[in-house]
mmCIF file of N, CA and C in Angstrom:
data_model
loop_
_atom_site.group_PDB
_atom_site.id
_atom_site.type_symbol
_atom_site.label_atom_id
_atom_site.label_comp_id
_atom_site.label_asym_id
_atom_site.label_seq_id
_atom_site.Cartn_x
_atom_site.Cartn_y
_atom_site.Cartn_z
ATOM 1 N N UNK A 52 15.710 -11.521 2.317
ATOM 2 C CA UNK A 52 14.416 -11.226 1.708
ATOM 3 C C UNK A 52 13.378 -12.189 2.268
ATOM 4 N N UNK A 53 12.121 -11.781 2.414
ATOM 5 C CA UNK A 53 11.497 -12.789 2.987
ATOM 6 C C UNK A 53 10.631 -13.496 1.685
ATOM 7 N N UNK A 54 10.515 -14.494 1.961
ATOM 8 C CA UNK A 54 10.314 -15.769 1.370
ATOM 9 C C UNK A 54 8.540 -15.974 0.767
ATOM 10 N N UNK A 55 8.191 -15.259 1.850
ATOM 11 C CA UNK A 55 6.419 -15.229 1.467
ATOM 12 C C UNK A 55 6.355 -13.860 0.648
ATOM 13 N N UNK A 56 7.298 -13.207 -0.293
ATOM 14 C CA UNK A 56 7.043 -12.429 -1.141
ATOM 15 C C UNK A 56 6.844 -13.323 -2.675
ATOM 16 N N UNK A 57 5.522 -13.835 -2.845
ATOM 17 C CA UNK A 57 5.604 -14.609 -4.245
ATOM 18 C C UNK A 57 4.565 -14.173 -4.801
ATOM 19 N N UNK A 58 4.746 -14.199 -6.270
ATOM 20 C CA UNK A 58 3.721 -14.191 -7.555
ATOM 21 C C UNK A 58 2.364 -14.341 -6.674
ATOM 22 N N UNK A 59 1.392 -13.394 -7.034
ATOM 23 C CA UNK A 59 -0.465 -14.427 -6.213
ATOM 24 C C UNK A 59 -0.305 -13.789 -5.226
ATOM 25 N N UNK A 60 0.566 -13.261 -3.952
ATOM 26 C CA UNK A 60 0.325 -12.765 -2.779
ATOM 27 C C UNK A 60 0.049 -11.439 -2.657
ATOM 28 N N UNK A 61 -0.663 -10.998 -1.882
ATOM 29 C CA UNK A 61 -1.307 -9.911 -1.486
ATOM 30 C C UNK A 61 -0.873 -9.278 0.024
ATOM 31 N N UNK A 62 0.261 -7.908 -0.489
ATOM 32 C CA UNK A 62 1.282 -7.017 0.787
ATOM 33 C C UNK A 62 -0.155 -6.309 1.070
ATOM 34 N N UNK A 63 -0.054 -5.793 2.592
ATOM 35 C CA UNK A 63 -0.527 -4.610 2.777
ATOM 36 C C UNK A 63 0.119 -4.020 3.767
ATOM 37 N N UNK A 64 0.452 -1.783 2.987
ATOM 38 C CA UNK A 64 1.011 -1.231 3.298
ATOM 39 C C UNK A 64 0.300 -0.445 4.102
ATOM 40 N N UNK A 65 0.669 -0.728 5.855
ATOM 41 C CA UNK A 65 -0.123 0.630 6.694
ATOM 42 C C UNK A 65 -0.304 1.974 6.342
ATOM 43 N N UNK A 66 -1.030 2.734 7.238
ATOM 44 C CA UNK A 66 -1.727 4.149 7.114
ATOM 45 C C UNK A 66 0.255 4.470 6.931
ATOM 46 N N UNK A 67 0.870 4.234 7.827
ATOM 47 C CA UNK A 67 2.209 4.779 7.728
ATOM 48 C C UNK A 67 3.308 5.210 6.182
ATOM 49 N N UNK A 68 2.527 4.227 5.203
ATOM 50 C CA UNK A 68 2.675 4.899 3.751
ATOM 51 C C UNK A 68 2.355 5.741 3.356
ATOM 52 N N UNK A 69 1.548 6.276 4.037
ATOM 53 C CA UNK A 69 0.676 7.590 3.188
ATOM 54 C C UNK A 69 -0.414 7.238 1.927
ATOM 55 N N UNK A 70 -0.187 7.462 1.253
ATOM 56 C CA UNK A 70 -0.977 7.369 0.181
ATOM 57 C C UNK A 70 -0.595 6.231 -0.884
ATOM 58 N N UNK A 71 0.308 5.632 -0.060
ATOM 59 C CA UNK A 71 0.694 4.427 -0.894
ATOM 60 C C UNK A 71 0.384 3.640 -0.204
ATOM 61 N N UNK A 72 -1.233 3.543 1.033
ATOM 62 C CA UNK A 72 -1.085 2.774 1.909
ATOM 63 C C UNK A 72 -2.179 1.689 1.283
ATOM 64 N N UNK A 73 -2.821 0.622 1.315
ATOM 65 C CA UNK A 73 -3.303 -0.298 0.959
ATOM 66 C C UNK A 73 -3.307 -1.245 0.715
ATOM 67 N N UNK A 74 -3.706 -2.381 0.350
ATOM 68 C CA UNK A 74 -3.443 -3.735 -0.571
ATOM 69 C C UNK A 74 -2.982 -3.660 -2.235
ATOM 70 N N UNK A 75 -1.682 -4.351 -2.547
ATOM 71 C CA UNK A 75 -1.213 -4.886 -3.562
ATOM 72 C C UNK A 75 -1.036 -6.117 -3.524
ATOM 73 N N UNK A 76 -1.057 -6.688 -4.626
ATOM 74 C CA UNK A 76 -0.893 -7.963 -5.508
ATOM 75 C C UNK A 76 0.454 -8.135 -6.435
ATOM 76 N N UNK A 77 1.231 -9.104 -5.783
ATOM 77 C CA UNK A 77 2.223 -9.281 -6.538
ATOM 78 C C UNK A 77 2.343 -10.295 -7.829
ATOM 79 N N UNK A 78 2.949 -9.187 -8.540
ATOM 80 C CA UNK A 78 2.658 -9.736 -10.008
ATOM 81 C C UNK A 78 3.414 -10.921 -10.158
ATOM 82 N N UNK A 79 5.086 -10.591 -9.587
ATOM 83 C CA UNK A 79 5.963 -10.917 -10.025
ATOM 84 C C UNK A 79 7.405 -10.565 -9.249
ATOM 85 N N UNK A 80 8.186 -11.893 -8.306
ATOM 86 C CA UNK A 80 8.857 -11.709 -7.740
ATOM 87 C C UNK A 80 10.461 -12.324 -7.895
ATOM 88 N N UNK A 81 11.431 -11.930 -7.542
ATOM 89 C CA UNK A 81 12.681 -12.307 -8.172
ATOM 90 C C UNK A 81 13.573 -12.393 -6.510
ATOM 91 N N UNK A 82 13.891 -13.301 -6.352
ATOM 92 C CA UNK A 82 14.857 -13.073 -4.915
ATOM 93 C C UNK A 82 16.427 -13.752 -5.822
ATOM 94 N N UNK A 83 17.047 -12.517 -5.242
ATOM 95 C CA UNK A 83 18.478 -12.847 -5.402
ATOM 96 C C UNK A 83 19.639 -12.927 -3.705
ATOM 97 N N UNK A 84 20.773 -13.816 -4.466
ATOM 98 C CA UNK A 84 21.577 -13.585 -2.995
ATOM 99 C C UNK A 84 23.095 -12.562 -3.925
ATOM 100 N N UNK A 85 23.079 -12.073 -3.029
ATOM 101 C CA UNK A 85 24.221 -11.253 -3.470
ATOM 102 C C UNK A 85 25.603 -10.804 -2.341
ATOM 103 N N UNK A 86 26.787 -11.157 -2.749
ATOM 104 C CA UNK A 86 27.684 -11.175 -1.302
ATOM 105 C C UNK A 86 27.477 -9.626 -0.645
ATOM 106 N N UNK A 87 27.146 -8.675 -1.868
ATOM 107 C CA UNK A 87 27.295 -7.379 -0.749
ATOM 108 C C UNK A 87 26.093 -7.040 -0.358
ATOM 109 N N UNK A 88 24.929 -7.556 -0.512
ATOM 110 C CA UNK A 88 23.899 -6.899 -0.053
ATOM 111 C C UNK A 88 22.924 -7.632 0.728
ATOM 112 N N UNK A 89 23.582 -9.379 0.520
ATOM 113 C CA UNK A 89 22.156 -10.308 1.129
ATOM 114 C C UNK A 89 21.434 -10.845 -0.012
ATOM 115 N N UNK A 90 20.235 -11.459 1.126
ATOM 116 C CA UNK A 90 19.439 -11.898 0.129
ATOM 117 C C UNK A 90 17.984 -10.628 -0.208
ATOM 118 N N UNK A 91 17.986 -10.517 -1.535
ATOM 119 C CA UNK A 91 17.074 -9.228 -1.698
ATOM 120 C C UNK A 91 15.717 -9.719 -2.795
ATOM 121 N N UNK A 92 14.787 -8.983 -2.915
ATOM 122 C CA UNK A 92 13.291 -9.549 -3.416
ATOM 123 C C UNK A 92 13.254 -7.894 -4.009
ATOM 124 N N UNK A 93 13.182 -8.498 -5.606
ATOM 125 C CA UNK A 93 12.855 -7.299 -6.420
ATOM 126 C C UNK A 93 10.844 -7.679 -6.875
ATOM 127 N N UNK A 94 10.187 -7.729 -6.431
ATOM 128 C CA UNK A 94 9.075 -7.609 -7.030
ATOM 129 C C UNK A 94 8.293 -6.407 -7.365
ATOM 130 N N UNK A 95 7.044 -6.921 -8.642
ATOM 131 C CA UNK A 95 6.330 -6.028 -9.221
ATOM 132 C C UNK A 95 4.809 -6.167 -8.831
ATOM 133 N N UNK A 96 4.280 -5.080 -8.323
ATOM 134 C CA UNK A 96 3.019 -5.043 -7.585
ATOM 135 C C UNK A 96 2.206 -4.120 -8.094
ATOM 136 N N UNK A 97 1.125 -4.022 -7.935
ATOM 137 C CA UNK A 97 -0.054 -3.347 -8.296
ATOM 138 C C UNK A 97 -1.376 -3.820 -7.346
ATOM 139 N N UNK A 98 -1.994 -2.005 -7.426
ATOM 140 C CA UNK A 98 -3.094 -2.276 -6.193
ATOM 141 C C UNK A 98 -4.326 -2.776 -6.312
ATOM 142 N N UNK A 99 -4.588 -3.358 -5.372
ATOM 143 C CA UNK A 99 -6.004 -4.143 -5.299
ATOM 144 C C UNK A 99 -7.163 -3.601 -5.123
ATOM 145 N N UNK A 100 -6.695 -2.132 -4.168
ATOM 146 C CA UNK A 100 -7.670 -1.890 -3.177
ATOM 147 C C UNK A 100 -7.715 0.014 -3.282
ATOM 148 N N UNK A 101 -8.218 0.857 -3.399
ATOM 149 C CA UNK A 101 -8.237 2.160 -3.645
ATOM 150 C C UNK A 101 -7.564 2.784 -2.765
ATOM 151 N N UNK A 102 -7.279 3.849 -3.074
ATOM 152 C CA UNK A 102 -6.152 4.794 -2.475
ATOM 153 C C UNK A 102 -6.941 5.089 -1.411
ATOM 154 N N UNK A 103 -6.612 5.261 0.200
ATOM 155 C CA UNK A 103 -7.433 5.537 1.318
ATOM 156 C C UNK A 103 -7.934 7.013 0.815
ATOM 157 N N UNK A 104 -8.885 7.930 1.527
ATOM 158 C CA UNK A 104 -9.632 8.760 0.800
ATOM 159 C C UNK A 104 -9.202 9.589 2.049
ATOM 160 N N UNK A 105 -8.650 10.882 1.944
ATOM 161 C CA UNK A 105 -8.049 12.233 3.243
ATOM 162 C C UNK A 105 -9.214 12.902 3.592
ATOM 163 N N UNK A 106 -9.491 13.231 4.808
ATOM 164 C CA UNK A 106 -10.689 13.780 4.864
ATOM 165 C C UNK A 106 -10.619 15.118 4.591
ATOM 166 N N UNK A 107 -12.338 15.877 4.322
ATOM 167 C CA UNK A 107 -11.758 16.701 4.115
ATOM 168 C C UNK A 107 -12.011 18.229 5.150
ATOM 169 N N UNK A 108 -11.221 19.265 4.914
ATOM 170 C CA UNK A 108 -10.892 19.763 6.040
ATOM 171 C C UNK A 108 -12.851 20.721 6.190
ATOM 172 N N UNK A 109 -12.492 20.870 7.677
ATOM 173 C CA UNK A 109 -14.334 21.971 7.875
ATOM 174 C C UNK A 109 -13.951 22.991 8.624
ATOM 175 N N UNK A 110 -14.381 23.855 8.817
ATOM 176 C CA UNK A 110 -14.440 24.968 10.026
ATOM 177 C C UNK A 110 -14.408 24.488 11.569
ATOM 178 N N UNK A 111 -13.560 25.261 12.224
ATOM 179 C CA UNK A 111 -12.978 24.364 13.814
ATOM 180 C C UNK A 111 -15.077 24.070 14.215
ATOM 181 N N UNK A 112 -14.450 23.315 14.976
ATOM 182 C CA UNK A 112 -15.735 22.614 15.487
ATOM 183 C C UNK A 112 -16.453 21.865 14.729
ATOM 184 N N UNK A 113 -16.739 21.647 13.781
ATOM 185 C CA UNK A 113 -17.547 20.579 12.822
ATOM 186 C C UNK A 113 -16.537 19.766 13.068
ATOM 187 N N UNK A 114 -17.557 18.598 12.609
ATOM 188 C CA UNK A 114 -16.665 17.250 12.314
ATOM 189 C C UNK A 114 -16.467 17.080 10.866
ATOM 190 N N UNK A 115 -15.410 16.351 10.954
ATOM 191 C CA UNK A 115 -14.699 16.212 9.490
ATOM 192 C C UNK A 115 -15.303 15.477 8.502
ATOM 193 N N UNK A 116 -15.988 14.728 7.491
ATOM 194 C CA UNK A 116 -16.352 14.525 6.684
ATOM 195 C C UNK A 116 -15.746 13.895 5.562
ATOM 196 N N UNK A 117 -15.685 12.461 5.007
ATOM 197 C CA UNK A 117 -15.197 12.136 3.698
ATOM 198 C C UNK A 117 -15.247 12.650 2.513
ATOM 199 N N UNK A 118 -15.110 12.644 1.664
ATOM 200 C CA UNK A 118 -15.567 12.635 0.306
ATOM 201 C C UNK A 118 -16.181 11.747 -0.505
ATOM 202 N N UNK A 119 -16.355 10.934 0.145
ATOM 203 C CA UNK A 119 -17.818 10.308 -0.058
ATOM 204 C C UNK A 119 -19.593 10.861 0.212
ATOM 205 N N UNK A 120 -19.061 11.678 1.427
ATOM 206 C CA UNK A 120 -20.314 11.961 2.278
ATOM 207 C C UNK A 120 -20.565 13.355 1.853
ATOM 208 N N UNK A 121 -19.382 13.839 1.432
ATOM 209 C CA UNK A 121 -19.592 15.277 0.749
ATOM 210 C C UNK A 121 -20.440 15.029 -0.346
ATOM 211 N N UNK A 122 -20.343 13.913 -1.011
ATOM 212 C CA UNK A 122 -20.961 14.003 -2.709
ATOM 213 C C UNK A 122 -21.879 13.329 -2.608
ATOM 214 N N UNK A 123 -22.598 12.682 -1.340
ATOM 215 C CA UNK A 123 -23.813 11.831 -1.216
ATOM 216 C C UNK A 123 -25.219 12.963 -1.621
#
């Protein structure tokens, strides 16, 4: 388990999460060693930072557009 998973620190999960991609804050971390599995890090996290926003889809040739810019 790696070691810089502690209480106060702040993961961030690439676009490669999907929609779980962003900054969290760890609440709360537990590292155990265990003979069959290693050493493992159970922590509890919650996000910092808003869910990235999908764009949304237009007719071929337009450009794509947030949903931000839609509701401006």
């Amino acid at each position: 388990a790696d070691r810089r998973l502690v209480a106060g620190a702040v993961v961030t999960l690439d676009a490669s999460w999907g929609r779980f991609a962003g900054e969290y804050l760890i609440n709360q971390a537990r590292h155990n060693k265990r003979r069959s599995s290693g050493t493992t890090a159970d922590i509890e996290i919650r996000r910092v930072t808003p869910a990235p926003v999908p764009p949304i889809p237009t007719l071929a040739g337009e450009p794509a557009q947030s949903s931000t810019e839609a509701t401006a």
